[in-house]
Amino acid sequence: MENYENRVRALYKILSKAYDLMDLIIFSNEKSNPRKGLASKLPNDRLRVLDICCGTGNSAIAIAKKNDNNTVIGIDLSSDMLKAARNKAIKNKFDNISFREMNAVKTDFSNESFDVVTVSLALHEMPQELIDLILTEIGRVLKPSGKLYIIDWDRPKHPIASLVFAIFPTLFEPKVFKDFLKINWKQLLDKFAFKYLDTERYTFTKLVIAIKSE
Ligand SMILES: C[S@@+](CC[C@H](N)C(=O)[O-])C[C@H]1O[C@@H](n2cnc3c(N)ncnc32)[C@H](O)[C@@H]1O
């Protein structure tokens, strides 16, 4: 695990410098932006929301911006990605969001302490064993009937878009990416005591929605 943590930190030390360009280029259309789609799903109630593998905070910030009654905590292994996230939160004067350096496999949070857990564009980089460990940890920190939202890459149906997808992100992603695209989310979530609810499609991505079984 230590090797894995060091590899992730080294990679995202470099990527943090230009990471937000991806949102500017790929998710520029507000209507099909998965982060906006995610934020629109959450009610503006007094909810505790955990965004794991939050990176530069784009999904966490979209939620905090839309819902000032939500308390959003973003966690990530990379202090460089977190620095970029904190800078944006400070610049926008959000007081309902905070960021902490933590491994999503084993967090410091108490059992059943969050109403919502979200994870965006992170699981596709992980081998299945790691995804399983993270889903177990999410199940631990989520309250019964709490919601889980997963945004990740998905091959578009349109032939031209599908061709573009074969270049970005496919060419840049690790070997596990091809297996990730084949995951049957209903089956996988069932194994971890979640009930699959729905899938929505956005630019190059999908949003999988599930609820923790009682
Ligand atoms: C591709 S980025 C996605 C960032 C962000 N969620 C987004 O939607 O843009 C993947 C992030 O996952 C983080 N990460 C990878 N493994 C992790 C782990 N086990 N615990 C916490 N963060 C992790 C990386 O540091 C990186 O910031």
Coordinates of N, CA and C in Angstrom, one line a residue, residues 24-124:
L24 N -12.0 22.2 -18.3 CA -12.2 23.3 -19.2 C -12.5 22.9 -20.6
I25 N -11.8 21.8 -21.1 CA -11.9 21.3 -22.4 C -13.1 20.4 -22.6
I26 N -13.1 19.3 -21.7 CA -14.1 18.2 -22.0 C -15.4 18.5 -21.4
F27 N -15.5 19.2 -20.3 CA -16.8 19.4 -19.6 C -17.2 20.9 -19.7
S28 N -16.9 21.5 -20.9 CA -17.3 22.9 -21.0 C -18.8 23.1 -21.2
N29 N -19.5 22.1 -21.7 CA -20.9 22.2 -21.9 C -21.6 21.9 -20.6
E30 N -22.2 23.0 -20.0 CA -22.8 22.9 -18.7 C -23.8 21.8 -18.6
K31 N -24.6 21.7 -19.7 CA -25.8 20.8 -19.7 C -25.3 19.3 -19.6
S32 N -24.2 19.0 -20.2 CA -23.7 17.6 -20.1 C -22.5 17.4 -19.2
N33 N -22.3 18.4 -18.3 CA -21.2 18.3 -17.4 C -21.6 17.4 -16.2
P34 N -20.8 16.3 -16.0 CA -21.2 15.3 -15.0 C -21.2 15.9 -13.6
R35 N -20.3 16.9 -13.3 CA -20.3 17.4 -12.0 C -21.5 18.3 -11.6
K36 N -22.0 19.0 -12.7 CA -23.2 19.8 -12.5 C -24.4 18.8 -12.3
G37 N -24.4 17.7 -13.1 CA -25.4 16.6 -13.0 C -25.4 16.1 -11.6
L38 N -24.2 15.8 -11.1 CA -24.1 15.2 -9.7 C -24.7 16.2 -8.7
A39 N -24.2 17.5 -8.8 CA -24.7 18.5 -7.8 C -26.2 18.7 -7.8
S40 N -26.8 18.5 -9.0 CA -28.2 18.8 -9.1 C -29.0 17.6 -8.5
K41 N -28.4 16.5 -8.2 CA -29.1 15.4 -7.6 C -29.2 15.6 -6.1
L42 N -28.3 16.4 -5.5 CA -28.4 16.5 -4.0 C -29.3 17.6 -3.5
P43 N -30.2 17.3 -2.6 CA -31.0 18.4 -2.0 C -30.2 19.3 -1.2
N44 N -30.6 20.6 -1.1 CA -29.9 21.6 -0.3 C -30.3 21.4 1.2
D45 N -30.1 20.2 1.7 CA -30.5 20.0 3.2 C -29.2 19.9 4.0
R46 N -29.3 19.8 5.3 CA -28.2 19.7 6.1 C -27.6 18.3 6.1
L47 N -26.9 18.0 4.9 CA -26.3 16.7 4.7 C -24.8 16.8 4.8
R48 N -24.2 15.7 5.4 CA -22.8 15.5 5.4 C -22.4 14.7 4.1
V49 N -21.6 15.4 3.3 CA -21.2 14.8 2.0 C -19.7 14.5 2.0
L50 N -19.3 13.3 1.7 CA -17.9 12.9 1.6 C -17.5 12.7 0.1
D51 N -16.6 13.5 -0.4 CA -16.1 13.2 -1.8 C -14.7 12.6 -1.7
I52 N -14.7 11.3 -2.1 CA -13.4 10.6 -1.9 C -12.6 10.7 -3.2
C53 N -11.2 10.7 -3.1 CA -10.3 10.9 -4.2 C -10.7 12.2 -4.9
C54 N -10.8 13.2 -4.2 CA -11.5 14.5 -4.7 C -10.6 15.3 -5.6
G55 N -9.3 14.9 -5.7 CA -8.4 15.6 -6.6 C -8.4 17.1 -6.3
T56 N -8.5 17.9 -7.4 CA -8.5 19.4 -7.3 C -9.9 19.9 -6.9
G57 N -10.8 19.0 -6.5 CA -12.0 19.4 -5.8 C -13.2 19.8 -6.7
N58 N -13.1 19.5 -8.0 CA -14.1 20.0 -8.9 C -15.5 19.5 -8.6
S59 N -15.7 18.2 -8.3 CA -17.0 17.7 -7.9 C -17.5 18.2 -6.6
A60 N -16.6 18.2 -5.6 CA -16.9 18.6 -4.2 C -17.3 20.1 -4.3
I61 N -16.6 20.9 -5.1 CA -16.9 22.3 -5.1 C -18.2 22.6 -5.8
A62 N -18.5 21.8 -6.9 CA -19.8 21.9 -7.6 C -20.9 21.7 -6.6
I63 N -20.8 20.7 -5.7 CA -21.8 20.4 -4.7 C -21.9 21.6 -3.7
A64 N -20.8 22.0 -3.1 CA -20.8 23.0 -2.1 C -21.3 24.3 -2.6
K65 N -21.0 24.6 -3.9 CA -21.5 25.8 -4.5 C -23.0 25.8 -4.7
K66 N -23.6 24.7 -5.1 CA -25.0 24.6 -5.4 C -25.8 24.6 -4.0
N67 N -25.2 23.9 -3.1 CA -26.0 23.6 -1.8 C -25.2 24.2 -0.6
D68 N -25.6 25.4 -0.2 CA -24.9 25.9 1.0 C -25.2 25.3 2.3
N69 N -26.3 24.4 2.3 CA -26.6 23.7 3.6 C -25.8 22.4 3.7
N70 N -25.3 21.9 2.6 CA -24.5 20.7 2.6 C -23.1 21.0 3.2
T71 N -22.6 20.1 4.1 CA -21.2 20.2 4.5 C -20.4 19.2 3.7
V72 N -19.5 19.7 2.9 CA -18.7 18.8 2.0 C -17.3 18.6 2.5
I73 N -16.9 17.4 2.6 CA -15.4 17.1 2.9 C -14.8 16.3 1.8
G74 N -13.7 16.8 1.2 CA -13.0 16.1 0.2 C -11.8 15.5 0.7
I75 N -11.5 14.2 0.3 CA -10.3 13.6 0.8 C -9.5 13.1 -0.4
D76 N -8.2 13.1 -0.3 CA -7.3 12.7 -1.4 C -5.9 12.3 -0.8
L77 N -5.2 11.5 -1.5 CA -3.8 11.1 -1.1 C -2.8 12.2 -1.5
S78 N -3.1 13.0 -2.5 CA -2.1 13.9 -3.1 C -2.3 15.3 -2.5
S79 N -1.2 15.7 -1.7 CA -1.2 17.0 -1.1 C -1.2 18.1 -2.2
D80 N -0.7 17.8 -3.4 CA -0.6 18.8 -4.5 C -2.0 19.0 -5.1
M81 N -2.8 17.9 -5.3 CA -4.1 18.1 -5.8 C -5.0 18.8 -4.7
L82 N -4.8 18.5 -3.5 CA -5.5 19.1 -2.4 C -5.2 20.6 -2.3
K83 N -4.0 21.0 -2.5 CA -3.6 22.4 -2.5 C -4.4 23.2 -3.5
A84 N -4.5 22.6 -4.7 CA -5.3 23.3 -5.8 C -6.8 23.4 -5.4
A85 N -7.3 22.3 -4.7 CA -8.7 22.3 -4.3 C -8.9 23.4 -3.3
R86 N -8.0 23.4 -2.3 CA -8.2 24.4 -1.2 C -8.1 25.9 -1.7
N87 N -7.2 26.1 -2.7 CA -7.0 27.4 -3.3 C -8.3 27.9 -3.9
K88 N -9.0 26.9 -4.6 CA -10.3 27.3 -5.3 C -11.4 27.6 -4.3
A89 N -11.4 26.8 -3.2 CA -12.4 27.0 -2.2 C -12.2 28.3 -1.5
I90 N -11.0 28.7 -1.2 CA -10.7 30.0 -0.6 C -11.0 31.1 -1.5
K91 N -10.6 31.0 -2.8 CA -10.9 32.1 -3.7 C -12.4 32.3 -3.9
N92 N -13.2 31.3 -3.8 CA -14.6 31.4 -3.9 C -15.4 31.6 -2.6
K93 N -14.6 31.7 -1.5 CA -15.1 32.0 -0.2 C -16.2 31.0 0.3
F94 N -16.0 29.7 -0.1 CA -16.9 28.7 0.4 C -16.6 28.4 1.8
D95 N -17.6 28.4 2.7 CA -17.3 28.0 4.1 C -18.0 26.7 4.5
N96 N -18.5 26.0 3.5 CA -19.1 24.7 3.7 C -18.3 23.5 3.1
I97 N -17.0 23.7 2.9 CA -16.2 22.7 2.3 C -14.8 22.7 2.9
S98 N -14.3 21.5 3.1 CA -12.9 21.4 3.6 C -12.3 20.1 3.0
F99 N -11.0 20.1 3.0 CA -10.2 19.1 2.3 C -9.2 18.5 3.3
R100 N -9.0 17.1 3.2 CA -8.1 16.4 4.1 C -7.3 15.4 3.3
E101 N -6.1 15.2 3.7 CA -5.2 14.2 3.1 C -5.5 12.8 3.8
M102 N -6.0 11.9 3.0 CA -6.4 10.6 3.6 C -6.5 9.6 2.5
N103 N -6.2 8.3 2.8 CA -6.4 7.2 1.9 C -7.8 6.8 1.9
A104 N -8.5 6.7 0.8 CA -9.9 6.3 0.7 C -10.1 4.9 1.1
V105 N -9.1 4.1 1.2 CA -9.2 2.7 1.6 C -9.5 2.6 3.1
K106 N -8.9 3.5 3.8 CA -9.0 3.4 5.3 C -9.0 4.9 5.8
T107 N -10.2 5.4 6.0 CA -10.4 6.8 6.4 C -10.4 6.9 7.9
D108 N -10.4 8.1 8.4 CA -10.5 8.4 9.9 C -11.9 8.5 10.3
F109 N -12.9 8.5 9.4 CA -14.2 8.8 9.8 C -14.9 7.7 10.5
S110 N -15.9 8.1 11.4 CA -16.7 7.1 12.2 C -17.6 6.3 11.3
N111 N -18.1 5.2 11.8 CA -19.1 4.4 11.0 C -20.3 5.3 10.8
E112 N -20.9 5.1 9.7 CA -22.2 5.7 9.4 C -22.3 7.2 9.7
S113 N -21.3 7.9 9.3 CA -21.2 9.4 9.6 C -21.5 10.3 8.4
F114 N -21.8 9.7 7.2 CA -22.1 10.6 6.1 C -23.5 10.2 5.5
D115 N -24.2 11.2 5.0 CA -25.5 11.0 4.3 C -25.2 10.6 2.8
V116 N -24.1 11.2 2.3 CA -23.8 11.0 0.8 C -22.3 10.7 0.7
V117 N -21.9 9.8 -0.2 CA -20.5 9.7 -0.6 C -20.5 9.8 -2.1
T118 N -19.5 10.5 -2.6 CA -19.3 10.7 -4.1 C -17.9 10.3 -4.4
V119 N -17.7 9.8 -5.6 CA -16.3 9.5 -6.1 C -16.4 9.8 -7.6
S120 N -15.5 10.7 -8.1 CA -15.5 11.1 -9.5 C -14.2 10.7 -10.2
L121 N -14.2 10.1 -11.3 CA -13.1 9.9 -12.2 C -11.9 9.3 -11.6
A122 N -12.1 8.5 -10.6 CA -10.9 7.9 -9.9 C -10.9 6.4 -9.9
L123 N -12.0 5.8 -9.8 CA -12.0 4.3 -9.7 C -11.4 3.6 -11.0
H124 N -11.5 4.3 -12.1 CA -11.1 3.6 -13.4 C -9.5 3.4 -13.4

